[in-house]
Every structure is written in C-alpha cells, then in structure tokens.
Coordinates of C-alpha atoms in Angstrom, one line a residue:
Chain A
X30 CA 9.2 22.8 -22.9
X31 CA 5.6 22.1 -22.1
X32 CA 5.7 20.4 -18.7
X33 CA 2.0 20.3 -18.0
X34 CA 0.4 17.0 -17.6
X35 CA -1.0 17.2 -21.2
X36 CA 2.5 17.2 -22.4
X37 CA 3.0 13.9 -20.5
X38 CA 0.7 12.1 -23.0
X39 CA 2.7 12.9 -26.1
X40 CA 5.1 10.1 -26.0
X41 CA 6.2 10.5 -29.5
X42 CA 7.7 13.9 -28.7
X43 CA 11.7 13.8 -29.0
X44 CA 13.2 14.4 -25.6
X45 CA 14.7 17.8 -25.2
X46 CA 17.9 18.0 -23.1
X47 CA 16.0 20.0 -20.4
X48 CA 13.6 17.0 -19.8
X49 CA 13.8 16.0 -16.2
X50 CA 14.9 12.3 -16.3
X51 CA 13.4 11.6 -12.9
X52 CA 10.0 12.7 -14.0
X53 CA 9.7 9.8 -16.5
X54 CA 6.3 10.9 -17.8
X55 CA 6.0 8.0 -20.2
X56 CA 5.7 5.7 -17.2
X57 CA 2.4 7.2 -16.6
X58 CA 0.9 6.3 -19.7
X59 CA -1.5 3.5 -19.5
X60 CA 1.2 1.0 -18.3
X61 CA 1.7 -0.9 -21.5
X62 CA 5.0 -2.6 -21.3
X63 CA 5.8 -1.4 -24.8
X64 CA 6.6 1.8 -23.3
X65 CA 9.1 0.7 -20.9
X66 CA 11.9 -0.4 -23.2
X67 CA 11.4 2.6 -25.3
X68 CA 11.6 4.7 -22.3
X69 CA 14.8 3.2 -21.0
X70 CA 16.4 3.9 -24.5
X71 CA 15.1 7.4 -24.4
X72 CA 16.5 8.0 -21.0
X73 CA 19.9 7.4 -22.0
X74 CA 20.0 9.3 -25.3
X75 CA 20.4 12.7 -23.7
X76 CA 23.8 11.1 -22.3
X77 CA 24.8 10.2 -25.8
X78 CA 23.7 13.3 -27.3
X79 CA 25.8 15.4 -25.0
X80 CA 28.7 13.8 -26.2
X81 CA 27.8 14.2 -29.7
X82 CA 26.3 17.7 -30.2
X83 CA 28.4 20.5 -28.9
X84 CA 26.4 22.7 -26.5
X85 CA 26.1 26.3 -27.6
X86 CA 26.7 29.3 -25.7
X87 CA 29.6 30.5 -23.6
X88 CA 31.9 28.1 -21.8
X89 CA 31.7 25.4 -24.2
X90 CA 35.3 25.4 -25.1
X91 CA 36.1 23.5 -21.7
X92 CA 33.2 21.0 -22.3
X93 CA 34.2 20.4 -25.9
X94 CA 37.8 19.6 -24.8
X95 CA 36.5 17.1 -22.3
X96 CA 34.5 15.3 -24.9
X97 CA 36.9 15.8 -27.7
X98 CA 39.3 13.6 -25.5
X99 CA 38.5 10.2 -26.8
X100 CA 39.5 8.4 -23.4
X101 CA 37.1 10.6 -21.4
X102 CA 34.1 10.1 -23.8
X103 CA 34.8 6.3 -23.9
X104 CA 35.0 6.1 -20.2
X105 CA 31.7 8.0 -19.9
X106 CA 30.2 5.8 -22.4
X107 CA 31.4 2.7 -20.6
X108 CA 30.1 4.0 -17.3
X109 CA 26.7 4.8 -18.6
X110 CA 26.3 1.3 -20.1
X111 CA 27.4 -0.1 -16.8
X112 CA 24.6 2.0 -15.1
X113 CA 22.2 0.9 -17.7
X114 CA 22.8 -2.8 -17.0
X115 CA 22.6 -2.2 -13.4
X116 CA 19.3 -0.4 -13.7
X117 CA 17.9 -3.3 -15.9
X118 CA 19.1 -5.8 -13.4
X119 CA 17.5 -4.0 -10.5
X120 CA 14.2 -3.5 -12.5
X121 CA 14.1 -7.3 -13.3
X122 CA 14.6 -8.2 -9.7
X123 CA 12.1 -5.8 -8.3
X124 CA 9.4 -6.8 -10.9
X125 CA 9.7 -10.3 -9.7
X126 CA 8.3 -9.3 -6.3
X127 CA 6.3 -6.2 -6.8
X128 CA 4.4 -5.8 -9.9
X129 CA 5.6 -2.4 -11.0
X130 CA 2.7 -1.8 -13.6
X131 CA 0.1 -2.2 -10.7
X132 CA 1.9 0.1 -8.5
X133 CA 2.2 2.7 -11.3
X134 CA -1.6 2.9 -11.3
X135 CA -1.7 4.0 -7.8
X136 CA 0.7 6.8 -8.2
X137 CA -1.1 8.2 -11.3
X138 CA -2.5 11.3 -9.5
X139 CA -2.7 14.9 -10.2
X140 CA -3.3 17.9 -7.8
X141 CA -7.0 18.1 -8.5
X142 CA -7.5 14.6 -7.4
X143 CA -5.5 15.0 -4.4
X144 CA -7.6 18.1 -3.4
X145 CA -10.8 16.4 -3.9
X146 CA -9.7 13.2 -2.1
X147 CA -8.5 15.1 1.0
X148 CA -11.8 16.8 1.1
X149 CA -13.6 13.7 0.8
X150 CA -11.6 12.1 3.6
X151 CA -12.4 15.0 6.0
X152 CA -16.0 15.4 4.8
X153 CA -17.4 12.6 3.1
X154 CA -21.1 13.1 4.0
X155 CA -22.2 14.9 1.0
X156 CA -20.6 12.6 -1.6
X157 CA -23.2 10.7 -3.6
X158 CA -21.5 8.3 -5.7
X159 CA -19.0 5.9 -4.3
X160 CA -18.6 3.4 -7.2
X161 CA -15.2 3.1 -8.7
X162 CA -15.6 3.7 -12.4
X163 CA -14.3 1.3 -14.8
X164 CA -13.1 1.8 -18.4
X165 CA -13.3 -1.4 -20.5
X166 CA -12.7 -3.8 -17.6
X167 CA -9.8 -1.9 -15.9
X168 CA -10.4 0.5 -13.2
X169 CA -9.8 4.1 -14.1
X170 CA -6.6 5.7 -12.8
X171 CA -7.1 8.0 -9.7
X172 CA -6.6 11.0 -12.2
X173 CA -9.9 10.3 -13.6
X174 CA -12.0 8.9 -10.7
X175 CA -12.2 10.3 -7.4
X176 CA -13.3 7.1 -5.8
X177 CA -10.2 5.1 -6.9
X178 CA -7.7 4.4 -4.1
X179 CA -4.3 5.7 -4.5
X180 CA -0.9 5.2 -2.8
X181 CA 0.4 8.8 -3.2
X182 CA -1.8 10.4 -0.4
X183 CA -1.1 7.6 2.2
X184 CA 2.8 7.7 1.6
X185 CA 2.9 11.6 1.8
X186 CA 0.6 11.5 4.8
X187 CA 2.9 9.0 6.5
X188 CA 6.0 11.1 6.0
X189 CA 4.0 14.3 7.1
X190 CA 2.8 12.4 10.3
X191 CA 6.5 11.4 11.1
X192 CA 7.7 15.1 10.6
X193 CA 4.7 16.2 12.9
X194 CA 5.6 13.7 15.5
X195 CA 9.1 14.9 15.6
X196 CA 7.9 18.6 15.8
X197 CA 5.3 17.5 18.7
X198 CA 8.1 15.8 20.6
X199 CA 10.3 18.6 20.4
X200 CA 7.7 20.9 21.7
X201 CA 7.5 18.7 24.6
X202 CA 11.4 18.5 24.8
X203 CA 11.4 14.8 24.5
X204 CA 12.8 14.6 21.0
X205 CA 15.7 12.5 20.0
X206 CA 16.5 11.1 16.5
X207 CA 15.8 7.5 17.6
X208 CA 12.4 8.2 18.8
X209 CA 11.7 9.4 15.1
X210 CA 12.6 6.1 13.8
X211 CA 10.7 4.3 16.4
X212 CA 7.6 6.1 15.7
X213 CA 7.9 5.5 12.0
X214 CA 8.3 2.0 12.4
X215 CA 5.5 1.7 15.0
X216 CA 3.2 3.3 12.6
X217 CA 4.3 1.2 9.6
X218 CA 4.0 -2.1 11.7
X219 CA 0.4 -1.2 12.6
X220 CA -0.5 -0.7 9.0
X221 CA 1.1 -4.0 8.1
X222 CA -0.7 -5.8 10.9
X223 CA -4.1 -4.3 9.9
X224 CA -3.5 -5.3 6.2
X225 CA -2.6 -8.8 7.2
X226 CA -5.6 -9.2 9.3
X227 CA -7.7 -7.9 6.5
X228 CA -6.4 -10.2 4.0
X229 CA -6.8 -13.1 6.4
X230 CA -10.4 -12.3 7.1
X231 CA -11.1 -11.8 3.4
X232 CA -9.5 -15.1 2.6
X233 CA -11.2 -17.0 5.4
X234 CA -14.6 -15.7 4.4
X235 CA -14.0 -16.3 0.7
X236 CA -15.0 -12.9 -0.2
X237 CA -14.3 -12.7 -4.0
X238 CA -13.7 -9.2 -4.3
X239 CA -11.1 -7.3 -6.4
X240 CA -9.4 -5.8 -3.4
X241 CA -5.8 -6.2 -4.1
X242 CA -3.1 -5.9 -1.5
X243 CA -2.3 -2.5 -2.7
X244 CA -5.9 -1.5 -2.4
X245 CA -6.0 -2.5 1.3
X246 CA -2.6 -0.7 1.9
X247 CA -4.2 2.3 0.4
X248 CA -7.4 2.2 2.4
X249 CA -5.4 1.7 5.6
X250 CA -3.1 4.4 4.8
X251 CA -5.8 6.9 4.5
X252 CA -6.0 7.1 8.4
X253 CA -2.8 9.0 8.4
X254 CA -4.7 11.9 7.0
X255 CA -6.9 11.8 10.1
X256 CA -3.9 11.5 12.3
X257 CA -2.3 14.5 10.9
X258 CA -5.5 16.5 11.4
X259 CA -5.7 15.3 14.9
X260 CA -2.3 16.0 15.9
X261 CA -2.6 19.5 14.3
X262 CA -5.7 20.2 16.3
X263 CA -3.9 19.0 19.3
X264 CA -0.9 21.2 18.8
X265 CA -2.9 24.5 18.0
X266 CA -5.7 24.2 20.4
X267 CA -4.4 22.1 23.2
X268 CA -6.1 19.1 24.8
X269 CA -9.6 20.1 23.8
X270 CA -8.8 20.7 20.2
X271 CA -7.2 17.3 20.2
X272 CA -10.4 15.5 21.3
X273 CA -12.5 17.5 19.0
X274 CA -10.3 16.8 16.0
X275 CA -10.0 13.3 17.1
X276 CA -13.8 12.9 17.1
X277 CA -14.2 14.6 13.8
X278 CA -11.6 12.6 12.0
X279 CA -12.7 9.3 13.4
X280 CA -16.4 10.1 12.3
X281 CA -15.4 11.1 8.9
X282 CA -12.8 8.2 8.5
X283 CA -15.3 5.6 9.6
X284 CA -18.0 6.9 7.3
X285 CA -15.4 7.0 4.4
X286 CA -14.1 3.4 5.1
X287 CA -17.6 1.9 5.4
X288 CA -18.9 3.5 2.2
X289 CA -15.8 2.5 0.2
X290 CA -15.4 -0.9 1.4
X291 CA -19.2 -1.6 1.2
X292 CA -19.1 -1.3 -2.5
X293 CA -16.2 -3.7 -2.7
X294 CA -17.0 -6.4 -0.1
X295 CA -20.7 -6.6 0.2
X296 CA -21.7 -6.0 -3.3
X297 CA -19.7 -9.0 -4.3
X298 CA -22.5 -10.9 -3.5
X299 CA -24.7 -12.3 -6.2
X300 CA -28.3 -11.5 -5.8
X301 CA -29.5 -15.0 -6.1
X302 CA -32.9 -15.8 -4.4
X303 CA -31.5 -18.0 -1.7
X304 CA -33.8 -18.1 1.1
X305 CA -34.7 -15.1 3.2
X306 CA -31.1 -13.9 3.5
X307 CA -30.6 -16.3 6.3
X308 CA -27.0 -17.2 5.4
X309 CA -24.5 -15.9 7.8
X310 CA -22.1 -14.5 5.0
X311 CA -23.6 -11.1 4.4
X312 CA -23.6 -10.7 8.3
X313 CA -20.0 -11.6 8.5
X314 CA -19.0 -9.4 5.6
X315 CA -20.8 -6.5 7.3
X316 CA -19.0 -7.3 10.5
X317 CA -15.7 -7.2 8.7
X318 CA -16.4 -3.8 7.3
X319 CA -17.6 -2.4 10.6
X320 CA -14.8 -3.8 12.4
X321 CA -12.3 -2.2 9.9
X322 CA -14.0 1.1 10.4
X323 CA -14.1 1.0 14.1
X324 CA -10.3 0.1 14.3
X325 CA -9.4 3.3 12.9
X326 CA -10.3 5.7 15.7
X327 CA -8.6 3.3 18.1
X328 CA -5.4 3.3 16.4
X329 CA -5.5 7.1 15.6
X330 CA -5.9 7.6 19.3
X331 CA -3.1 5.0 20.1
X332 CA -0.7 6.5 17.9
X333 CA -1.3 10.2 18.6
X334 CA -2.3 10.5 22.3
X335 CA 1.3 10.5 23.6
X336 CA 2.0 13.6 21.4
X337 CA -0.4 15.8 22.9
X338 CA -0.5 16.1 26.6
Chain B
X17 CA 3.7 0.0 22.6
X18 CA 6.8 0.7 20.5
X19 CA 7.1 -1.8 17.6
X20 CA 10.0 -2.1 15.5
X21 CA 10.0 -4.0 12.1
X22 CA 12.2 -6.5 13.6
X23 CA 9.8 -7.4 16.3
X24 CA 7.1 -7.8 13.7
X25 CA 9.3 -10.1 11.7
X26 CA 9.9 -12.2 15.0
X27 CA 6.3 -12.3 15.9
X28 CA 5.5 -13.6 12.4
X29 CA 8.2 -16.2 12.6
X30 CA 6.8 -17.4 15.8
X31 CA 3.2 -17.6 14.7
X32 CA 4.2 -19.4 11.5
X33 CA 6.2 -21.8 13.7
X34 CA 3.2 -22.4 15.9
X35 CA 1.1 -23.3 12.9
X36 CA 3.7 -25.5 11.6
X37 CA 4.2 -27.7 14.6
X38 CA 0.6 -28.8 14.5
X39 CA 0.9 -32.4 13.8
X40 CA -1.5 -34.0 11.2
X41 CA -2.1 -37.3 12.7
X42 CA -1.6 -36.9 16.3
X43 CA -3.4 -33.6 16.8
X44 CA -5.5 -32.3 14.0
X45 CA -7.4 -35.5 13.3
X46 CA -8.2 -35.8 16.9
X47 CA -10.0 -32.5 17.1
X48 CA -11.7 -32.9 13.7
X49 CA -9.4 -30.6 11.9
X50 CA -7.6 -33.2 9.7
X51 CA -7.3 -32.9 6.1
X52 CA -9.5 -35.9 5.4
X53 CA -12.4 -34.3 7.1
X54 CA -12.4 -31.2 4.9
X55 CA -14.2 -32.5 1.9
X56 CA -16.4 -29.6 1.1
X57 CA -19.7 -29.3 -0.7
X58 CA -19.3 -28.9 -4.4
X59 CA -20.8 -25.6 -5.8
X60 CA -21.1 -24.3 -2.5
X61 CA -18.7 -21.9 -0.9
X62 CA -16.5 -23.8 1.8
X63 CA -17.0 -22.5 5.2
X64 CA -14.6 -20.8 7.5
X65 CA -13.5 -24.1 9.2
X66 CA -12.7 -25.7 5.9
X67 CA -10.7 -22.5 4.9
X68 CA -8.9 -22.4 8.1
X69 CA -8.0 -26.1 7.7
X70 CA -6.7 -25.7 4.1
X71 CA -4.7 -22.5 5.4
X72 CA -3.1 -24.7 8.2
X73 CA -2.1 -27.5 5.8
X74 CA -0.7 -25.1 3.2
X75 CA 1.3 -23.3 5.8
X76 CA 2.7 -26.6 7.1
X77 CA 3.4 -27.7 3.5
X78 CA 5.4 -24.6 2.6
X79 CA 7.2 -23.9 5.9
X80 CA 8.2 -27.5 6.7
X81 CA 11.5 -27.2 4.9
X82 CA 12.3 -23.5 5.8
X83 CA 11.2 -23.1 9.3
X84 CA 14.5 -24.4 10.8
X85 CA 16.6 -21.9 9.0
X86 CA 14.1 -19.0 9.8
X87 CA 14.5 -20.0 13.4
X88 CA 18.2 -19.7 13.3
X89 CA 17.9 -16.0 12.6
X90 CA 16.4 -15.1 15.9
X91 CA 18.8 -14.4 18.6

C-alpha cells in the first residue's frame, strides 16, 4: 500500500486491511469537519470486515471457527460499538476545551519541514523571508511554509530534553526516577509561566495580532531545541563546550524569536500618519519582543546548568 | 528551583485570590482604579491602566463565586 504522504491525500481510496489505524491520514487533510465522521466510520469498517471476509492463506481455519461462532462475533461487535461510543464521547469532551482542528494544523509536518526548521533554529542568520504565507485567509500548514510555527518540534524536543537530562544525571551518578519527573514538570511549568506572561502582556497592550495560545506555546517550545544542543555540547566537550554551545544557541534563538515575533507583533500596527511616532505603543511592543528574546538564554542556562558540572 | 505542576496551580490560585479580594468601593475607588473611572476614549485604544482595571473587574466577577471552593483544595 502506498504509504507516502501523497497517498494520504487520496481520501476516497478504500481502506485496505493493512492500513495503520493510528496513522489516520484523513485527519491531516485540510481539517474540514466533513472528514471526521467519514473517518470514524472508515476506522471501524476493518473491524467489521474481518468478521465478514474470511482471511486467505494458512491458518484461517482457526480464525474462521472463531468468527463462525455467532456468540463470539456478536460479542466482538458489541465490544467495538461500545468502544466507538466511548471514542465519540471522549472526542466530544476534548473538543469542548481544545479546538482539535486548530491543533491538527500544528502537527501537519513532514520531515523536510523539520529539517529546514531545525536548521533555521540553529542558524537563522541567512534566512531572508520571515513572513508566514497565507492561502486564501488561512495560514499555510507547516508542511508548505517553513515560517509557520508547529507543535511537533517543541513536543519532540521536550521529550528528548527529558531523556538527555536523565542521561546527564546518570553520568553524574545523581539519577533517580523521581528526578526525571521533577525535571519534566519544572520545564513544563516554565513554559506555562512564559506563555501566561506573554498572553497577559499582549492583552494589556491591546496588540491585535493573530498570535493564538498555541502559537505562543510553539514559539516558547522552540527553546528546547537550544537546550538540547547546549546539553549535548556540555556532555561531549565538558564545561567549555557547554558555554560555547550556550552562547551559540542563545544568539541563534534570540535572533529567531525577534525576527519571527516582529512580523506578528510589530507589524500589526497600521501605518497611519499619527504624529512623529511619538506614541509609546511601538516602543512597548518592541520591549515585549526583546524581553521575550532575552528571557530565552536565561531560562536555558537555568534549566541546564545543573546538568553540566 | 524545582517546580511541580501542583505548585503552579497553587500559585495561580493564590494570585487569583489576591486579585479577587480587592474590594471595589473601599479600596479601588480610593486609589483611582474604580470601574467608574475607566471611561475610555472612543475610537482610541485604551491604555494599560484601563485594560488592567477591566482585567481586575472581570477576574472579580468570574471568581467571586468559585474562589471559596478552589481554596478548599489547598491543604
């Protein structure tokens, strides 16, 4: 079966039994809600198909016996319908708090995007065009636009950072499983604090930008990539390598944050001829952007210095 | 500083409580942060102080009923 990402677009294709149910590729299509009910039906037809069509090849005698037994097949159908109901209920509850469509946008990535974005995070100085491209009023998915924020890299980098922390603490013979959980929740709490402070300052200064909460979480989560690079430098090359890697990733991350947020925060000003730019608003917005950028090296140092002695 | 998620929740509850106990008449009007003093200019963007006053008032309105039960959660 064609599992390349071009195959994901052909939503009219009938689902072969070998289709991995976890890789619901229909969900990555442009998040129209018409795809979702079709998908939840399509997800369970393999289950019913298995009861109907007997599998070919050796060893099907036993399987045929199981499904020829009406009690077993009835129980299986009942069980799958229960699971279906449970899944629908969970989806309904979750979609009341978190807009799942909006979340799907942030995870629509492919490996080319991830490579380019990681390169951009570590060396942003040669990138020319920082505008997020739009396609008929909706922002392009990260698959098509390298400037779009995504949540895949931050979440993967967070998990990698936790694993690296465990390894670094193990090298120092200070490891215990509780420390891992503590480190994970500390890092998460700092991200939450930073996102809340950003939201509060954007609200107070009435910046009408299109930065949603998930965008801010994404931009805050990009610092984990810097943290991983710093910890790796410290582990491989000792204390000197740690500070060199810290300086490099801090500068790169600061540049990246300033250039990315400048587009969103500062350019939401209208260019009306209102005096010689004497209002405090552009300055305060600039302060926010610079403060966000300056916060990144501090938190990177704070969260990684105890790993490298 | 080792934070847990629980300490974050506790800190948030305490901060919200601190905002919720600011009394409208006895305190906020005295220092010029009352809700009747926040008539902003129309068509112009409200300043930081007006936004902050609105935020305080909305937090008080929302949390007035629930803050007691949230407080019971902390040991």
